[in-house]
Short mmCIF file of C-alpha atoms in Angstrom, two decimals:
data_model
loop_
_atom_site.label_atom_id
_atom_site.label_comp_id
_atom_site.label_asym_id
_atom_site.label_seq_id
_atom_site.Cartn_x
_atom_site.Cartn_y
_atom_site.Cartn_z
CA UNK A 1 32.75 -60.43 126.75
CA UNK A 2 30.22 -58.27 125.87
CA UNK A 3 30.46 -55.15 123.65
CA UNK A 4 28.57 -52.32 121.24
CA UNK A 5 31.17 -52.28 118.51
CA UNK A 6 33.67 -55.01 117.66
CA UNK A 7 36.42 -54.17 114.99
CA UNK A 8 38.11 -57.03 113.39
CA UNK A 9 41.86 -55.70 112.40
CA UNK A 10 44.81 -54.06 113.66
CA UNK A 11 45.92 -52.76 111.62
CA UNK A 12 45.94 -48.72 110.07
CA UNK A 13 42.42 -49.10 109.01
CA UNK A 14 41.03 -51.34 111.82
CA UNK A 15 42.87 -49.29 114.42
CA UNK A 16 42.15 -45.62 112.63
CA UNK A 17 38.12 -47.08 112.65
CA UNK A 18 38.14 -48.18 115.97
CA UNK A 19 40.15 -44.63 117.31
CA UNK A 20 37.57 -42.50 115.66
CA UNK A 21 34.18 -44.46 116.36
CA UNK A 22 35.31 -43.91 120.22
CA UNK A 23 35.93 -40.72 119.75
CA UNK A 24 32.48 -40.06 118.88
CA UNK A 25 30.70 -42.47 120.72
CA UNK A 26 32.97 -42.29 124.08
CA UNK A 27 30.27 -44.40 126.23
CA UNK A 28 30.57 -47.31 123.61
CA UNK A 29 32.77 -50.39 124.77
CA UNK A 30 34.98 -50.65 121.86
CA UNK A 31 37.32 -54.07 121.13
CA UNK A 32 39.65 -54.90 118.20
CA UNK A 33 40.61 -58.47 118.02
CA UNK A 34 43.61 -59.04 116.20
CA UNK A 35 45.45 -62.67 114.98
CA UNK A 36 48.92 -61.39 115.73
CA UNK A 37 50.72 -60.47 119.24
CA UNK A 38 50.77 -56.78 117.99
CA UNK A 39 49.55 -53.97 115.78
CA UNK A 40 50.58 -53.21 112.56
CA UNK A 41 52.52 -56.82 111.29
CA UNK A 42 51.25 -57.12 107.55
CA UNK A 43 50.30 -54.49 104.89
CA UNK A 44 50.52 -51.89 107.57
CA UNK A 45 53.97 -52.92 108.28
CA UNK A 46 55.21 -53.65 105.43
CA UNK A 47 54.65 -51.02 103.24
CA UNK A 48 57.11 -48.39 101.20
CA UNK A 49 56.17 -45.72 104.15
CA UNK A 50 55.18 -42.97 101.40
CA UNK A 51 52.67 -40.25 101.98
CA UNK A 52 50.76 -40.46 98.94
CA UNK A 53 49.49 -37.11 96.83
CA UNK A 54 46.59 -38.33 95.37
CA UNK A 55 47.95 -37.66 91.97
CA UNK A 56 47.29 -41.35 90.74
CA UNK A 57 43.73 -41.82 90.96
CA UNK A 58 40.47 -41.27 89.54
CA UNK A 59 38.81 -38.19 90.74
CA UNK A 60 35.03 -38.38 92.37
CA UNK A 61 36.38 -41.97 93.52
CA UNK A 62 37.12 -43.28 97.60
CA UNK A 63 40.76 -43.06 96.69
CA UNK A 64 40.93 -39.78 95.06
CA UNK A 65 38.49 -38.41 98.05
CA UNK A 66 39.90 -39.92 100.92
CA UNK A 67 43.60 -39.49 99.83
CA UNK A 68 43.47 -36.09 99.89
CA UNK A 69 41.47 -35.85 103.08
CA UNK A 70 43.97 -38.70 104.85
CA UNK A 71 47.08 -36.51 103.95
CA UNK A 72 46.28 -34.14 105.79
CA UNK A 73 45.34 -35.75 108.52
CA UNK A 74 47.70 -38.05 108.70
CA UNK A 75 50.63 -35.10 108.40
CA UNK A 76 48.26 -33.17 111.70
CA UNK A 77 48.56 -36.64 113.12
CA UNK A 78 52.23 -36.87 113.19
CA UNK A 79 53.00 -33.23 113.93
CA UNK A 80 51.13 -33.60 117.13
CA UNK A 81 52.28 -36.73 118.23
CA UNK A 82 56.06 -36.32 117.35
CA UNK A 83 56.02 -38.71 115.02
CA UNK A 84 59.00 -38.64 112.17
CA UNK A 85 57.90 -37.72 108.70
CA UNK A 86 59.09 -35.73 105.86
CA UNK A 87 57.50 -34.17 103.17
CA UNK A 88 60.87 -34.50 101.01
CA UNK A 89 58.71 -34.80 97.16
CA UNK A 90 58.44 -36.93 94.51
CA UNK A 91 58.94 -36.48 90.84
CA UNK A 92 57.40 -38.91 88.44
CA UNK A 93 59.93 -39.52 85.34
CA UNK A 94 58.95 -40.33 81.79
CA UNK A 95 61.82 -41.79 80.35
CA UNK A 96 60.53 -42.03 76.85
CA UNK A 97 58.67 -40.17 74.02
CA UNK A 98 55.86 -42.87 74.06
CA UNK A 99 55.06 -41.98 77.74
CA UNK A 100 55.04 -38.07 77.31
CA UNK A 101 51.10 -38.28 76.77
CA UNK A 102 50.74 -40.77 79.71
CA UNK A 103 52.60 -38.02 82.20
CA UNK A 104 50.29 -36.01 81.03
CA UNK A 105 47.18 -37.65 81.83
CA UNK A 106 48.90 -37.86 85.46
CA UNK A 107 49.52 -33.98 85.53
CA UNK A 108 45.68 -33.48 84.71
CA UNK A 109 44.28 -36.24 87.47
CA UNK A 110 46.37 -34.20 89.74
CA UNK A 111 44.87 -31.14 89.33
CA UNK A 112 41.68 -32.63 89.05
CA UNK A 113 42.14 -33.87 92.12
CA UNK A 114 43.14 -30.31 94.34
CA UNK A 115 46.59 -30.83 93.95
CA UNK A 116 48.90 -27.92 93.94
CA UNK A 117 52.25 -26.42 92.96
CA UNK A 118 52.45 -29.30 90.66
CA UNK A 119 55.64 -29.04 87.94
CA UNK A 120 56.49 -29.73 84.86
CA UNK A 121 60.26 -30.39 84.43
CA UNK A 122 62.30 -30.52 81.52
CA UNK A 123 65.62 -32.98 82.04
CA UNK A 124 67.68 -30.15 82.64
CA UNK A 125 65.09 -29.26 85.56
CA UNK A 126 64.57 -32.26 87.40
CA UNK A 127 68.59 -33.27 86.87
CA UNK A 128 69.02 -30.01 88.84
CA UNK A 129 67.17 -31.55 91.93
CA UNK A 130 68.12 -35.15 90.91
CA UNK A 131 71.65 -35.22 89.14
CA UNK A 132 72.07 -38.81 88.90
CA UNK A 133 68.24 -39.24 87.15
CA UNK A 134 67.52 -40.24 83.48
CA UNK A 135 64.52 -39.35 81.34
CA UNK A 136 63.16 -37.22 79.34
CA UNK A 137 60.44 -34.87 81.32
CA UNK A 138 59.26 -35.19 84.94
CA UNK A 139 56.02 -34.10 86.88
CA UNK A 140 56.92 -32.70 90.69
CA UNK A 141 54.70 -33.18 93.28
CA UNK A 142 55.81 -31.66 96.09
CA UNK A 143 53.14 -33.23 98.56
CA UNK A 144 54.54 -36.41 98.51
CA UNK A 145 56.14 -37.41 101.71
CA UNK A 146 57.32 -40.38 104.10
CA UNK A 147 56.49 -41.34 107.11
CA UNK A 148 56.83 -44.15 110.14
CA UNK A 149 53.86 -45.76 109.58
CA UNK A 150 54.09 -48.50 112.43
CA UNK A 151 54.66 -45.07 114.23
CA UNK A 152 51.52 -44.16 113.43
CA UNK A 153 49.84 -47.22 113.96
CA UNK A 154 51.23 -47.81 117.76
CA UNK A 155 49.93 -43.97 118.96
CA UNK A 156 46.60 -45.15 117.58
CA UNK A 157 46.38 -47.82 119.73
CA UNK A 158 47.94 -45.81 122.79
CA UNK A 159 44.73 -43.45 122.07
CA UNK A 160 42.61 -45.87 121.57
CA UNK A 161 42.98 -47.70 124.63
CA UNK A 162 43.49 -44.13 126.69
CA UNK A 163 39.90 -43.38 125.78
CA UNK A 164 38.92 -46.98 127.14
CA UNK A 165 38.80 -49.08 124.10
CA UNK A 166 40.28 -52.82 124.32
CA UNK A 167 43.08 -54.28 122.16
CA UNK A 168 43.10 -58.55 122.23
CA UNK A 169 45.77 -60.02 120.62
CA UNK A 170 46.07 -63.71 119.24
CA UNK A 171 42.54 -63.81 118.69
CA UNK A 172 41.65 -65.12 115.50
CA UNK A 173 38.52 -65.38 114.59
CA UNK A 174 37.55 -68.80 113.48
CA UNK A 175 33.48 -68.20 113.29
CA UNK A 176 30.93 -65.40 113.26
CA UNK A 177 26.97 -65.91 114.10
CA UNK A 178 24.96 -63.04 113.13
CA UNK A 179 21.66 -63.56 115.16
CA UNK A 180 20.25 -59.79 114.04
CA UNK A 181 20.41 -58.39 117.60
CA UNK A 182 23.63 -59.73 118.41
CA UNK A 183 26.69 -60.93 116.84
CA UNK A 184 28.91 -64.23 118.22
CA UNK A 185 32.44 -63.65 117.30
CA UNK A 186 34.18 -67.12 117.77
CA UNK A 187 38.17 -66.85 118.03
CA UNK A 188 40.64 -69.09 118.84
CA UNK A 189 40.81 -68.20 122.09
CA UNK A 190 37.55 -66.83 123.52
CA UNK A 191 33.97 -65.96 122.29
CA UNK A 192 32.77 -62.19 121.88
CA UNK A 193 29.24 -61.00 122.01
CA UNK A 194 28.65 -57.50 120.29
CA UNK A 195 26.05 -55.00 118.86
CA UNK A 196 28.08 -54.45 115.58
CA UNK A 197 30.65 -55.46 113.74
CA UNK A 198 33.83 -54.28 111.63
CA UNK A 199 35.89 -55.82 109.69
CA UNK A 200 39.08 -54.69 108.48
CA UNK A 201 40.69 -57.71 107.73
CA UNK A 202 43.59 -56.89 104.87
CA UNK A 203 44.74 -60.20 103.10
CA UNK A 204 42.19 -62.02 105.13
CA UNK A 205 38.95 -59.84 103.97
CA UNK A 206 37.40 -62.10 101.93
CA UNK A 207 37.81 -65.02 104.53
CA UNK A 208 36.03 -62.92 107.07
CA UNK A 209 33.56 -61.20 104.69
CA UNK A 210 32.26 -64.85 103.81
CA UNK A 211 31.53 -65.92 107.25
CA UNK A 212 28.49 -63.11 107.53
CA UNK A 213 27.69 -63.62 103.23
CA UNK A 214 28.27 -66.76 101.72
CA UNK A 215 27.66 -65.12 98.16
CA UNK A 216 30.29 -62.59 98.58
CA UNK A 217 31.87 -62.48 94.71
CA UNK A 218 35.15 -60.88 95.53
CA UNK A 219 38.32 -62.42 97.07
CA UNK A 220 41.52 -61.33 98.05
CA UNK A 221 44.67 -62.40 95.56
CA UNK A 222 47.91 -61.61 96.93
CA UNK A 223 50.92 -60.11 95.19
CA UNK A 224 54.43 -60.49 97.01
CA UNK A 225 56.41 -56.61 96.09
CA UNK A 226 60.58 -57.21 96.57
CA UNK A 227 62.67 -54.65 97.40
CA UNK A 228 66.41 -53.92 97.21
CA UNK A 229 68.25 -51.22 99.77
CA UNK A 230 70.58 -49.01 97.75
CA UNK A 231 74.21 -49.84 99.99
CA UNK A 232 75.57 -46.51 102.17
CA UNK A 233 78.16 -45.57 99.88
CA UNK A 234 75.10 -44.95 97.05
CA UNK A 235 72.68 -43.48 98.89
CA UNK A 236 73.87 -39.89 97.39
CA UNK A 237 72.31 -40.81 94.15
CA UNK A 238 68.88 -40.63 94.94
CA UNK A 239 67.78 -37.20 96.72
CA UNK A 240 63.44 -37.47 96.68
CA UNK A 241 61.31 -39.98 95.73
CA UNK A 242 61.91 -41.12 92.04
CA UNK A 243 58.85 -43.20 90.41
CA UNK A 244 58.55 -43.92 86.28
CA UNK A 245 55.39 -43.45 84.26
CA UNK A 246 52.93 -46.85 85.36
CA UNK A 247 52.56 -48.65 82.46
CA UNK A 248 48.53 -48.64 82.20
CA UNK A 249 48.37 -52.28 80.75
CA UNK A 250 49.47 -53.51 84.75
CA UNK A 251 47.68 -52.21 87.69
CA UNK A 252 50.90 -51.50 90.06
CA UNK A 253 53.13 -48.40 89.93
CA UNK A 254 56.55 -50.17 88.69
CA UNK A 255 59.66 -50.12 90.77
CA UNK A 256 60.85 -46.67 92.01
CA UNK A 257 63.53 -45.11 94.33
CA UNK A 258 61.90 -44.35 98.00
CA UNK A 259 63.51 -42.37 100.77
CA UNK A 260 62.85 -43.84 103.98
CA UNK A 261 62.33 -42.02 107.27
CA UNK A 262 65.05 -44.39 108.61
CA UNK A 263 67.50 -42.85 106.11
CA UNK A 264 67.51 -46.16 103.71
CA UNK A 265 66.91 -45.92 100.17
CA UNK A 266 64.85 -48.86 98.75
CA UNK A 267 64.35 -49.79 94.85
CA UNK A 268 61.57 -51.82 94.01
CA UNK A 269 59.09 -53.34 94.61
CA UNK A 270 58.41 -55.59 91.50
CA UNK A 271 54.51 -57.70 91.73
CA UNK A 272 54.73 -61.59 91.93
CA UNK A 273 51.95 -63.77 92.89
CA UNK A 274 52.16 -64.97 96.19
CA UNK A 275 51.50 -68.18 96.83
CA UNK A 276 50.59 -67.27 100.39
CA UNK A 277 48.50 -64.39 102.04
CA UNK A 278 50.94 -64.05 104.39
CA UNK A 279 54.29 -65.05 101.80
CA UNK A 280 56.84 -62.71 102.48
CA UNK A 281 59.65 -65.34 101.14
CA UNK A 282 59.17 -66.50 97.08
CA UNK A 283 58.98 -69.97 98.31
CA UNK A 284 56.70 -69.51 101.08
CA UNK A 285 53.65 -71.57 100.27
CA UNK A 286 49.35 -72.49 101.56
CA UNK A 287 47.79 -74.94 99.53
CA UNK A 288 44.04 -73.98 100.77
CA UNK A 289 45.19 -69.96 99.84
CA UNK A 290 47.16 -71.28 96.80
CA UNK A 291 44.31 -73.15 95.20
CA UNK A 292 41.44 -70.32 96.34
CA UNK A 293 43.51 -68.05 93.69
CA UNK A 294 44.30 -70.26 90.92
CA UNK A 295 40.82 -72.11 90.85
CA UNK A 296 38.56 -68.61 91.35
CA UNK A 297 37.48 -68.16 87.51
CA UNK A 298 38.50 -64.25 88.07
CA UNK A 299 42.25 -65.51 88.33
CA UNK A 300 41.62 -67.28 85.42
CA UNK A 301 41.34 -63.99 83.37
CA UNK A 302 43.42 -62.46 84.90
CA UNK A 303 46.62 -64.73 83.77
CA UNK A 304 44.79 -64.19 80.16
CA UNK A 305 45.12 -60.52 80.54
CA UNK A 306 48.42 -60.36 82.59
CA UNK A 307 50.27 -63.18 81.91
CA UNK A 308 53.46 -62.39 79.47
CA UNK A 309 53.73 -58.97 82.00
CA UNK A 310 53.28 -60.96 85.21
CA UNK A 311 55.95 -63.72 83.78
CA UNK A 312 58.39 -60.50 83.45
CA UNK A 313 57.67 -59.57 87.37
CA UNK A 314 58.80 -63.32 88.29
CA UNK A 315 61.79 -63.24 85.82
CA UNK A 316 62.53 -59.57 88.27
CA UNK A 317 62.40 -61.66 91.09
CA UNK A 318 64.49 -64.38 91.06
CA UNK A 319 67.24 -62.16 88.64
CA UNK A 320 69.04 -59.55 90.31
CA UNK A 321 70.71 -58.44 87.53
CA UNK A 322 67.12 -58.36 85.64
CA UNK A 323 66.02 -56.35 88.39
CA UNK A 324 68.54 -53.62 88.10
CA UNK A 325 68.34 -53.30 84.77
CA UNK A 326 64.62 -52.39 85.38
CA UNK A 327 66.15 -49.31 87.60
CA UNK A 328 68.50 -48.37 85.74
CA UNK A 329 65.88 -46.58 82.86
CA UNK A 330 65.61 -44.27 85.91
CA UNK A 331 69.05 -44.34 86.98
CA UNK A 332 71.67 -45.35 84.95
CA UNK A 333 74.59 -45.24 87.45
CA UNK A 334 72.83 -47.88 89.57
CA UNK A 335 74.65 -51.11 89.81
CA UNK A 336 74.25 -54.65 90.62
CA UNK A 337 76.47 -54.43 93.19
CA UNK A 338 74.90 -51.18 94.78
CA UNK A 339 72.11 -53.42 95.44
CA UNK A 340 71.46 -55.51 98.89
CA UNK A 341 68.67 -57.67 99.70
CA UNK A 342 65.76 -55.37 101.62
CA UNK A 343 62.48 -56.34 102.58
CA UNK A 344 58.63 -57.38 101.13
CA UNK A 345 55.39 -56.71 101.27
CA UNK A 346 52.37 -58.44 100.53
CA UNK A 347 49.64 -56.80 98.94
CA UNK A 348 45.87 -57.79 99.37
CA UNK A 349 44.20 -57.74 95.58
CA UNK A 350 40.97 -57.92 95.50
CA UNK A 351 39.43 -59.51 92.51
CA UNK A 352 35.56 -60.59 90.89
CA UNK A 353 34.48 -63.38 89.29
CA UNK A 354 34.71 -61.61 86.02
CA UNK A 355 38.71 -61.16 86.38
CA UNK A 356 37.99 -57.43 87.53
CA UNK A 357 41.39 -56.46 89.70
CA UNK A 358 39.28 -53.85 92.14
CA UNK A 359 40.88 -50.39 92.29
CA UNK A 360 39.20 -48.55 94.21
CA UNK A 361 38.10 -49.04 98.24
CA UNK A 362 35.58 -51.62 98.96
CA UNK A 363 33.29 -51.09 101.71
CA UNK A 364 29.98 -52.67 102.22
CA UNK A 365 27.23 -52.67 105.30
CA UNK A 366 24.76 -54.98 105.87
CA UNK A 367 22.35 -54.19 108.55
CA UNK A 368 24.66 -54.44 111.90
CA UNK A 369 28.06 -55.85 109.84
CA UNK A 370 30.23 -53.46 108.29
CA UNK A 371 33.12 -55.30 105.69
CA UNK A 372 36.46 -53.48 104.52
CA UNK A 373 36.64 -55.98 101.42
CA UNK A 374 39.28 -53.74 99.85
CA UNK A 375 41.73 -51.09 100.94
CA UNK A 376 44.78 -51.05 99.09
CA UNK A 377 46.90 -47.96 98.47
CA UNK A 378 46.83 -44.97 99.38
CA UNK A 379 44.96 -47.06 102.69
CA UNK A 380 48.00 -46.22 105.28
CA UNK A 381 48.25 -42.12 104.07
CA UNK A 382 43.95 -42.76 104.06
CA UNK A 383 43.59 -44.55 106.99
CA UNK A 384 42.19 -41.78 109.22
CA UNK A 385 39.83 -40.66 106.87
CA UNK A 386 38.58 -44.00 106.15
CA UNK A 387 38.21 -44.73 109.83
CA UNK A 388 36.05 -41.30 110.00
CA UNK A 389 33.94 -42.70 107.30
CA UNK A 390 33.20 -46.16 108.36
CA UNK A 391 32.53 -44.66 111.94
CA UNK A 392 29.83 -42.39 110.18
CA UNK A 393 28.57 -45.47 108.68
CA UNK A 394 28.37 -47.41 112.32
CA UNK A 395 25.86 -44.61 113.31
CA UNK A 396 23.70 -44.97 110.61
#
């Protein structure tokens, strides 16, 4: 059980960092130890399955930088592997006068960020492409795409282990000794000896990030996103991807329309506070998880700052009707009825001790240990960049 590099994760970004460090280091025994009985089963699984642009984010920052870079390789990726995507575009709706100058602070982080052919679209314009749409004035950004992003994550693996690296499922780790030379990885199952160490560990980051640094100030916060599948008979009225203006007082996107590559439409997802890393269901519940979040003074702030809009999310949630009436500023036609139950996501927030919600990706070394604290999205479009990246930083 011995080994030079030990990645902690499997999923995109544990299996993208573990692809690419044996790609460049091909003598290196390579493992990933993973919890579950396959790749892939949280954030990487349970995602919206877009391609993201890069429009959204701040340019110069490990978003912006590795969205860009990730696109592309992700698209390469799944051209040469055969795996099902399509660049079908997104347009990004305003649906008022009040959020004309907030589409255009999107337009110009777009082009500051490389993007191009983006459009402007008048309602006449973007009712042209999407007839059955409501608003005012749209940005189109034909980059966007989707993608099968388990796909994705399964040829990984398949690579991976081609070029000799080791998958172990149902290993969780429990324990890790750093001894400076050597690192102890303690699992449920087994112990693992190794030179160096990666962690990629999604909604269990901070968990595994305090095992090597017991003053580690950032944990992990989940929020539970809900999602409705438009029924057959109305899948006609959404053509692209359709996504409002994010209202910059809440740090998620708002629900949207999303083509999938399985030839669903889903509407959502709304942002509730999970009261379990792992809560797919509302009433899914941990007490040890559920008090970590509401005793961490961060969390504190953050209901300060977020409350009344994070009281609306849960008021989405358990209201259908309340839910719909959220989609329908994009799309009036859409009905309660067109609506059937389709599935969540959990995503892993990471938050300081000063209430800080981190935005951007999180990723810190420390001699021989190498953390992932944060990785939200665009991670999954990003993931084989990132995995470059933190495989540059193993050689260092």
């Amino acid at each position: 059980m011995n080994y030079d590099i030990v990645i902690i994760g499997a999923g995109l970004v544990g299996l993208a960092t573990a692809y690419q460090t044996k790609l460049k280091n091909p003598d290196s025994k390579i493992l990933i130890l993973e919890k579950e009985k396959d790749v892939s089963l949280h954030q990487s699984g349970h995602n919206s399955g877009v391609i993201h642009s890069g429009i959204y984010y701040k340019p110069g920052s490990l978003k912006a930088k590795n969205c860009i870079e990730g696109y592309n390789s992700v698209i390469n990726f799944a051209k040469e592997y055969g795996i099902k995507y399509d660049l079908c575009g997104k347009i990004i709706v305003a649906t008022s006068q009040e959020e004309l100058s907030l589409l255009d602070n999107i337009y110009k982080r777009g082009i500051d960020n490389g993007l191009d052919n983006l459009q402007y679209l008048s309602r006449e314009e973007f009712r042209e492409i999407e007839p059955h749409c409501e608003g005012v004035k749209a940005i189109k950004v034909p980059q966007t795409g989707i993608i099968d992003y388990p796909g994705v994550a399964k040829k990984i693996k398949e690579l991976f282990e081609e070029l000799g690296g080791e998958v172990k499922f149902n290993n969780e780790v429990k324990d890790i000794i750093n001894k400076g030379s050597e690192i102890i990885i303690k699992t449920n199952n087994s112990e693992f000896k190794t030179k160096k160490m990666v962690s990629c560990a999604g909604l269990y980051s901070d968990k595994i990030t305090k095992m090597t640094n017991e003053k580690n100030d950032v944990i992990i916060i989940p929020f539970r996103g809900e999602y409705y599948k438009i029924k057959d008979e109305k899948k006609h009225l959404v053509k692209h991807l359709i996504y409002p203006v994010p209202d910059p007082n809440f740090p998620f996107l708002g629900v949207h329309f999303t083509r999938m590559v399985d030839g669903n439409i889903e509407a959502g997802p709304n942002a509730v506070l999970a009261f379990k890393k792992e809560g797919y269901q509302f009433f899914d519940f941990n007490f040890s998880e559920t008090m970590q979040t509401l005793t961490w003074p961060g969390f504190r702030k953050i209901v300060a700052k977020y409350g009344k809009t994070g009281m609306g999310e849960v008021h989405r949630s358990l209201s259908k009707s309340v839910f719909t009436k959220a989609l329908q500023k994009l799309m009036p036609e859409i009905q309660e009825n067109d609506l059937v139950p389709g599935g969540s996501g959990v995503r892993a927030q990471a938050c300081d001790r000063n209430g800080a919600l981190i935005d951007d990706f999180d990723i810190v070394k420390n001699g021989n240990i190498i953390h992932v604290r944060n990785a939200p999205s665009p991670a999954a479009t990003s993931c084989l960049s990132i995995g470059n990246k933190i495989s540059e930083l193993i050689g260092n």
